[in-house]
Coordinates of C-alpha atoms in Angstrom, one line a residue:
X1 CA 159.2 116.3 125.1
X2 CA 157.3 115.5 121.9
X3 CA 158.1 117.4 118.7
X4 CA 157.3 117.3 115.0
X5 CA 160.4 116.6 112.9
X6 CA 161.1 118.5 109.6
X7 CA 164.4 118.4 107.9
X8 CA 166.3 118.3 104.6
X9 CA 169.5 116.4 103.8
X10 CA 171.3 115.3 100.6
X11 CA 170.4 111.7 101.3
X12 CA 166.7 112.2 101.9
X13 CA 165.4 115.4 100.4
X14 CA 162.7 116.7 102.7
X15 CA 161.8 114.5 105.6
X16 CA 159.0 114.7 108.1
X17 CA 157.6 112.8 111.1
X18 CA 157.6 112.9 114.9
X19 CA 160.1 112.6 117.6
X20 CA 160.0 112.2 121.4
X21 CA 162.6 112.3 124.1
X22 CA 162.8 111.8 127.9
X23 CA 165.7 113.2 129.9
X24 CA 166.3 112.3 133.5
X25 CA 168.8 111.8 136.3
X26 CA 169.3 108.2 137.5
X27 CA 169.8 109.8 141.0
X28 CA 168.5 113.0 142.4
X29 CA 168.7 116.2 140.3
X30 CA 171.3 117.7 142.6
X31 CA 173.8 115.0 141.8
X32 CA 176.7 116.8 140.0
X33 CA 178.7 113.6 139.6
X34 CA 176.2 112.0 137.2
X35 CA 175.3 113.4 133.8
X36 CA 171.7 113.6 132.4
X37 CA 170.4 110.4 130.9
X38 CA 168.1 110.3 127.8
X39 CA 165.9 108.1 125.8
X40 CA 164.9 109.2 122.2
X41 CA 162.7 107.8 119.5
X42 CA 161.5 109.0 116.1
X43 CA 159.4 107.9 113.1
X44 CA 160.4 109.5 109.9
X45 CA 159.2 109.5 106.2
X46 CA 160.9 111.3 103.3
X47 CA 160.0 112.6 99.9
X48 CA 162.4 110.0 98.3
X49 CA 160.3 107.1 99.6
X50 CA 162.5 106.3 102.6
X51 CA 161.3 105.6 106.1
X52 CA 163.0 104.8 109.4
X53 CA 162.0 104.2 113.0
X54 CA 164.5 104.1 115.9
X55 CA 164.9 104.3 119.6
X56 CA 168.2 105.0 121.4
X57 CA 169.1 105.5 125.0
X58 CA 172.1 106.8 127.0
X59 CA 171.8 105.9 130.7
X60 CA 174.3 107.2 133.3
X61 CA 174.0 105.2 136.5
X62 CA 174.8 106.8 139.9
X63 CA 178.3 108.4 140.0
X64 CA 178.7 107.0 136.4
X65 CA 180.2 103.8 137.6
X66 CA 178.2 102.2 134.8
X67 CA 176.9 103.7 131.5
X68 CA 174.4 101.9 129.2
X69 CA 173.9 102.7 125.5
X70 CA 171.2 101.1 123.4
X71 CA 169.9 101.7 119.9
X72 CA 167.6 99.8 117.7
X73 CA 165.8 100.6 114.5
X74 CA 164.2 99.6 111.2
X75 CA 164.7 101.4 107.9
X76 CA 163.7 101.1 104.3
X77 CA 166.2 103.3 102.6
X78 CA 166.6 103.7 98.8
X79 CA 169.9 105.5 98.3
X80 CA 172.7 106.2 95.8
X81 CA 175.8 104.2 95.1
X82 CA 178.9 105.4 93.1
X83 CA 181.1 102.4 93.5
X84 CA 184.0 101.6 95.9
X85 CA 187.1 103.8 96.5
X86 CA 188.2 107.4 97.0
X87 CA 187.9 108.5 93.4
X88 CA 184.5 107.4 92.1
X89 CA 182.9 109.7 89.5
X90 CA 179.6 111.6 89.8
X91 CA 178.4 110.1 86.5
X92 CA 178.4 106.6 88.2
X93 CA 175.6 107.6 90.5
X94 CA 173.0 104.8 90.7
X95 CA 170.0 104.2 92.9
X96 CA 169.4 100.9 94.9
X97 CA 167.1 99.9 97.7
X98 CA 167.7 98.1 101.0
X99 CA 165.6 97.3 104.1
X100 CA 167.1 96.3 107.4
X101 CA 166.7 96.0 111.1
X102 CA 169.5 96.5 113.6
X103 CA 170.3 96.8 117.3
X104 CA 173.4 97.5 119.4
X105 CA 173.8 97.1 123.2
X106 CA 176.8 98.6 125.0
X107 CA 177.5 98.5 128.7
X108 CA 180.5 100.3 130.1
X109 CA 182.1 100.1 133.6
X110 CA 184.4 102.6 135.1
X111 CA 187.9 101.1 135.6
X112 CA 189.6 104.2 136.9
X113 CA 188.6 107.8 137.1
X114 CA 187.1 108.7 133.7
X115 CA 188.4 105.5 132.1
X116 CA 185.7 102.9 131.0
X117 CA 185.8 99.4 129.6
X118 CA 182.8 98.2 127.8
X119 CA 181.2 95.0 126.4
X120 CA 179.0 95.3 123.3
X121 CA 176.8 93.3 121.0
X122 CA 175.8 94.3 117.5
X123 CA 173.2 92.8 115.2
X124 CA 172.0 93.7 111.7
X125 CA 169.6 91.9 109.4
X126 CA 169.6 93.2 105.8
X127 CA 166.6 91.3 104.4
X128 CA 165.9 93.1 101.2
X129 CA 168.2 94.5 98.5
X130 CA 167.1 95.6 95.0
X131 CA 169.4 97.0 92.3
X132 CA 169.7 97.4 88.5
X133 CA 170.9 94.3 86.7
X134 CA 174.1 95.0 84.9
X135 CA 174.4 98.4 86.7
X136 CA 177.2 99.9 88.8
X137 CA 176.1 98.1 92.0
X138 CA 175.7 94.8 90.2
X139 CA 179.1 94.9 88.5
X140 CA 181.2 96.3 91.4
X141 CA 183.1 93.7 93.4
X142 CA 181.4 94.2 96.7
X143 CA 180.4 91.8 99.6
X144 CA 176.7 91.9 100.7
X145 CA 174.7 92.2 97.5
X146 CA 172.2 89.6 98.7
X147 CA 170.3 89.5 102.1
X148 CA 172.6 88.8 105.0
X149 CA 173.1 89.1 108.8
X150 CA 176.0 90.5 110.7
X151 CA 176.2 89.5 114.3
X152 CA 179.1 89.9 116.7
X153 CA 180.4 90.9 120.2
X154 CA 182.7 93.8 120.8
X155 CA 184.8 95.6 123.3
X156 CA 185.2 99.3 124.0
X157 CA 187.8 101.4 125.8
X158 CA 187.1 105.1 126.5
X159 CA 188.4 108.1 128.4
X160 CA 185.8 110.9 129.0
X161 CA 186.4 114.1 130.8
X162 CA 183.6 116.2 129.1
X163 CA 181.5 118.2 131.5
X164 CA 178.3 117.5 129.6
X165 CA 177.1 114.8 127.2
X166 CA 174.7 117.3 125.4
X167 CA 176.7 120.5 125.3
X168 CA 180.3 120.0 126.4
X169 CA 182.4 123.2 126.8
X170 CA 185.6 121.5 128.0
X171 CA 187.1 118.1 128.2
X172 CA 188.3 115.2 126.0
X173 CA 186.6 112.1 124.7
X174 CA 188.6 109.2 123.4
X175 CA 186.5 106.2 122.3
X176 CA 187.7 103.0 120.7
X177 CA 185.3 100.3 119.5
X178 CA 186.3 96.8 118.3
X179 CA 183.7 94.3 116.9
X180 CA 184.2 90.8 115.7
X181 CA 181.7 89.1 113.4
X182 CA 181.8 85.4 112.7
X183 CA 179.6 82.7 111.1
X184 CA 179.8 80.8 114.4
X185 CA 177.7 83.4 116.1
X186 CA 175.1 84.0 113.4
X187 CA 177.0 86.3 111.0
X188 CA 176.9 85.6 107.3
X189 CA 180.4 87.0 106.8
X190 CA 183.6 86.8 108.8
X191 CA 185.0 90.3 109.4
X192 CA 186.3 92.8 112.0
X193 CA 185.6 96.5 112.4
X194 CA 187.5 99.0 114.5
X195 CA 187.0 102.7 115.1
X196 CA 188.7 105.4 117.1
X197 CA 186.9 108.7 117.9
X198 CA 188.9 111.5 119.6
X199 CA 187.1 114.7 120.5
X200 CA 188.4 117.8 122.2
X201 CA 186.4 120.8 123.6
X202 CA 188.0 124.0 124.8
X203 CA 186.5 127.3 126.0
X204 CA 188.5 130.0 124.1
X205 CA 187.1 133.1 125.8
X206 CA 183.8 133.9 127.5
X207 CA 181.5 131.1 126.2
X208 CA 183.1 130.7 122.8
X209 CA 183.9 127.0 122.2
X210 CA 186.4 125.2 119.9
X211 CA 185.5 121.6 119.2
X212 CA 187.8 119.2 117.3
X213 CA 187.3 115.6 116.1
X214 CA 189.7 113.1 114.7
X215 CA 188.0 109.9 113.5
X216 CA 189.3 106.7 112.0
X217 CA 187.2 103.7 110.9
X218 CA 188.8 100.4 109.6
X219 CA 187.5 97.0 108.6
X220 CA 189.2 93.7 107.9
X221 CA 188.0 90.5 106.2
X222 CA 184.7 89.9 104.3
X223 CA 183.2 93.3 105.1
X224 CA 179.6 93.7 103.7
X225 CA 178.9 97.0 102.0
X226 CA 176.7 98.3 104.8
X227 CA 179.7 98.0 107.2
X228 CA 182.2 99.7 104.9
X229 CA 183.3 103.2 105.8
X230 CA 180.8 105.7 104.5
X231 CA 182.1 109.2 103.9
X232 CA 179.7 112.1 104.7
X233 CA 176.4 112.4 106.5
X234 CA 175.0 114.3 109.5
X235 CA 177.6 113.0 111.9
X236 CA 180.8 113.2 109.9
X237 CA 181.9 115.4 106.9
X238 CA 178.6 117.3 106.7
X239 CA 177.8 118.5 103.2
X240 CA 178.7 115.2 101.6
X241 CA 176.0 112.6 100.8
X242 CA 176.6 109.8 103.4
X243 CA 178.1 107.0 101.3
X244 CA 179.3 109.2 98.5
X245 CA 182.7 107.5 99.0
X246 CA 183.0 104.0 100.5
X247 CA 185.9 101.7 101.2
X248 CA 187.4 99.6 104.0
X249 CA 188.9 102.5 105.9
X250 CA 188.2 106.2 106.5
X251 CA 190.0 109.0 108.3
X252 CA 188.6 112.5 108.9
X253 CA 189.6 115.7 110.9
X254 CA 186.8 118.2 111.7
X255 CA 186.9 121.5 113.5
X256 CA 183.9 123.5 114.8
X257 CA 183.7 127.0 116.4
X258 CA 180.7 127.9 118.5
X259 CA 179.9 131.5 119.4
X260 CA 177.0 132.5 121.6
X261 CA 174.6 135.1 120.1
X262 CA 171.5 135.1 122.3
X263 CA 170.0 133.0 125.1
X264 CA 170.8 129.3 124.4
X265 CA 171.5 129.9 120.7
X266 CA 175.0 129.8 119.2
X267 CA 176.4 130.6 115.8
X268 CA 178.5 127.8 114.4
X269 CA 181.2 127.5 111.7
X270 CA 182.7 124.2 110.8
X271 CA 185.1 122.5 108.4
X272 CA 186.5 119.0 107.8
X273 CA 188.9 117.1 105.6
X274 CA 189.5 113.4 104.9
X275 CA 188.9 110.5 102.6
X276 CA 188.3 106.7 102.4
X277 CA 191.1 104.4 101.6
X278 CA 192.3 100.7 101.4
X279 CA 195.5 98.7 101.3
X280 CA 195.5 99.1 97.5
X281 CA 194.5 102.8 97.5
X282 CA 196.3 104.5 100.4
X283 CA 195.0 107.6 102.0
X284 CA 197.7 110.1 101.0
X285 CA 198.1 108.7 97.5
X286 CA 194.7 110.4 96.6
X287 CA 193.4 113.9 96.9
X288 CA 191.6 114.6 100.2
X289 CA 188.0 115.8 100.2
X290 CA 186.9 118.7 102.3
X291 CA 183.7 120.5 103.3
X292 CA 182.8 123.6 105.3
X293 CA 179.6 125.4 106.4
X294 CA 177.8 127.1 109.2
X295 CA 174.6 127.2 111.1
X296 CA 172.9 127.6 114.5
X297 CA 172.9 125.4 117.6
X298 CA 170.2 125.4 120.3
X299 CA 171.1 124.0 123.7

């Protein structure tokens, strides 16, 4: 499938480009034990001068004894920065530019039924950073103001009972990722990042679906800014500019209700609450941020 791409987000303004995807079964189409695999790619340009190109893949091998995830991409992404912490002010908004290439490889093996152990490798090369001398970005105490590389292996542990990777109507996904970056393996900085993603899907009645997500992201050590927790964006706390709040850690809780209205189209309402935090600025010592909204989903 090849499609034009047109969208608008707080981060990009209007964006346009093209996307392509391939979906397939690694076995025959009648195999009900193996979910559908996909390979996706896109080339995007935006009205704010950003551009990015990426390819990602989710490959489910026969009977899902192995699962392979891969993504790689390049981006030139001027964006805004407000500082570090859960209480930065809107008036601190400042634009800076960065260009980077990154890739992640993740292979999972089934240990027990629905339980997977994975090995990973993550690489990122931030080779251009431009910002205002004496501005907020320049004067904030933050690691990674100059070009750098992050390179490190990781482990994953997951439990997945969802009935579909694209449109789950029931099941649980628990996914924990741990990465270790060290100068001995090509990383400029020495740090660790860990995330836990818990998702729950429940059919309430007929085809009405309740989806819940609890997410936590934590970093330890010399964490460069690009690897700090970034609050907001299309995948977490929609409605907030991705990176509006940044810090070493982040916790969010999101709920979504999906009601079918016609054919493969569903009406959606969602809401979320959470914040970023650190050892010096604990989560519940600050006001939580929230967002809500609605829309349509096409299966």
